[in-house]
Short mmCIF file of C-alpha atoms in Angstrom, two decimals:
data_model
loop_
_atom_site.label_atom_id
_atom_site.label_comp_id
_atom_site.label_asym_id
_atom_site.label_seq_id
_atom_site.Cartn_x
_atom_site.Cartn_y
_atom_site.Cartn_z
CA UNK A 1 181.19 457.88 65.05
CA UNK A 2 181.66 459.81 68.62
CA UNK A 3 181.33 463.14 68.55
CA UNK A 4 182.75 465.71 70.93
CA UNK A 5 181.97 469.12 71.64
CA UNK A 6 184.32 472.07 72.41
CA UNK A 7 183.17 475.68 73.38
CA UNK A 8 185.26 478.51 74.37
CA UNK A 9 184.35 480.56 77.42
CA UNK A 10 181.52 482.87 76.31
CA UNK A 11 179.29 479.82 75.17
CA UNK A 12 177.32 477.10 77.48
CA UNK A 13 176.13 474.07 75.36
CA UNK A 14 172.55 473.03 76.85
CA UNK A 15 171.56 469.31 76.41
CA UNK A 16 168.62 470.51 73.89
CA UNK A 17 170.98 472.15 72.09
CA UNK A 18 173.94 469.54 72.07
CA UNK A 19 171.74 466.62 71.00
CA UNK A 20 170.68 468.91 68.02
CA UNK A 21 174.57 469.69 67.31
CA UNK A 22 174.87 465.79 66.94
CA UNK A 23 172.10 465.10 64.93
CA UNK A 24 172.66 467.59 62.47
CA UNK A 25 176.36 466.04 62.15
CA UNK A 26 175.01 462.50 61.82
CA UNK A 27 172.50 463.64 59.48
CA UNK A 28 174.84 465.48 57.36
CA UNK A 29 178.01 462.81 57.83
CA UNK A 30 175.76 459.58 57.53
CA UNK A 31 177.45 458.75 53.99
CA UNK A 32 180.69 458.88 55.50
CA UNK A 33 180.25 457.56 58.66
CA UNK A 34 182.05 454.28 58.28
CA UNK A 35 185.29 455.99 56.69
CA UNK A 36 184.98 458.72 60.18
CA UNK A 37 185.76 457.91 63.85
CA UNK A 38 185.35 461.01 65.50
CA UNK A 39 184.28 464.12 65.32
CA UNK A 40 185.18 467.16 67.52
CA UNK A 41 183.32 470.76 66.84
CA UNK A 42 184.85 473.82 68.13
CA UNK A 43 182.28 476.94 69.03
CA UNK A 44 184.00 480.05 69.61
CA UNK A 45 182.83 483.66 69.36
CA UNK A 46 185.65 485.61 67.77
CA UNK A 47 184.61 489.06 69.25
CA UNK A 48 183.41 487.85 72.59
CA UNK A 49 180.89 489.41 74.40
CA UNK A 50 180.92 492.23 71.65
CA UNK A 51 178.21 492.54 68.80
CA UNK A 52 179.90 491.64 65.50
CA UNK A 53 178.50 490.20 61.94
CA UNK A 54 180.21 486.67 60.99
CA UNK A 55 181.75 486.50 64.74
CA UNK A 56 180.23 482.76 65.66
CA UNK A 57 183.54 480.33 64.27
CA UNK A 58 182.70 476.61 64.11
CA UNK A 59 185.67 474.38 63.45
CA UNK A 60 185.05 470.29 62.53
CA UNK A 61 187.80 468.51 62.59
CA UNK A 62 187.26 464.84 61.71
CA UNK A 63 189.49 462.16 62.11
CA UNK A 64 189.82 459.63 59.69
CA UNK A 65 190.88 455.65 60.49
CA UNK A 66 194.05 455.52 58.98
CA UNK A 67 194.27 459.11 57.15
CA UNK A 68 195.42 462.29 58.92
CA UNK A 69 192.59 464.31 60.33
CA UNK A 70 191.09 466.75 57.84
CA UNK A 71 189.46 470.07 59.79
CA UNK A 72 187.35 472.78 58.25
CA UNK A 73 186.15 476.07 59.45
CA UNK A 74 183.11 478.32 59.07
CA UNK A 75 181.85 481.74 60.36
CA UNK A 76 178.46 482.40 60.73
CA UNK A 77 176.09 485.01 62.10
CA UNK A 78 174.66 482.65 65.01
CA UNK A 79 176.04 479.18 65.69
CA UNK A 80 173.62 477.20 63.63
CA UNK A 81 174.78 478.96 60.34
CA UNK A 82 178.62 478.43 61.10
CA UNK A 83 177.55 474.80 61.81
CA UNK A 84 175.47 474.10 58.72
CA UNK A 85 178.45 475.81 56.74
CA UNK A 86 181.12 474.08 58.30
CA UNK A 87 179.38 470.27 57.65
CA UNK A 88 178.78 471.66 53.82
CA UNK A 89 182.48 471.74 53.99
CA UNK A 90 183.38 468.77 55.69
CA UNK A 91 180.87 467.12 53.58
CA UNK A 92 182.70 468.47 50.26
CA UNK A 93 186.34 467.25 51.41
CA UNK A 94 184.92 463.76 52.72
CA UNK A 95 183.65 462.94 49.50
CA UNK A 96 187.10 464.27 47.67
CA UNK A 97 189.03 462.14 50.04
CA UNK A 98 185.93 458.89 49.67
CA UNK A 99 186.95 459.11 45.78
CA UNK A 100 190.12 458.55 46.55
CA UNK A 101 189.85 455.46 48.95
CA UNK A 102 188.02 454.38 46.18
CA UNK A 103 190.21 455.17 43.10
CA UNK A 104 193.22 452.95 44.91
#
């Protein structure tokens, strides 16, 4: 599963912090990681440089061998909580669309 990381303007990804992004999307995505081939995550700040509650938006979109690819979105008060909240997601409509696969 590759996955690759998108920020908007206002945010610089540090290694440190990108090899923490990816673990904590293997971790979380392990179950489903031979039904996923890539991942992309999306960091943007909705209010930029202003303060703001619930302004850090992380987007997964995951793209599925053979299937369309599925995206969710969270909001979060730093970048770590719209990440956690946005794999809680993902995680939720992987396994709707891994009962499924399995159903047919």
């Amino acid at each position: 599963m590759t996955i690759q990381l998108n920020t908007d303007k206002n945010l610089t990804i540090h290694q440190e912090y990108e090899d923490k992004i990816k673990a904590a999307i293997n971790d979380g995505l392990t179950r489903f990681e031979d039904l996923i081939t890539r991942v992309e995550v999306h960091f943007t700040d909705e209010n930029g440089s202003k303060e703001g509650l619930e302004d850090k938006r992380c987007l997964l979109e995951a793209r599925i061998s053979g299937k369309e690819p599925i995206a969710v979105t969270n909001l979060g008060s730093n970048y770590d909580l719209a990440l956690n909240g946005a794999i809680s997601k993902l995680k939720s409509k992987l396994e709707t669309i891994a009962g499924k696969l399995k159903a047919h």
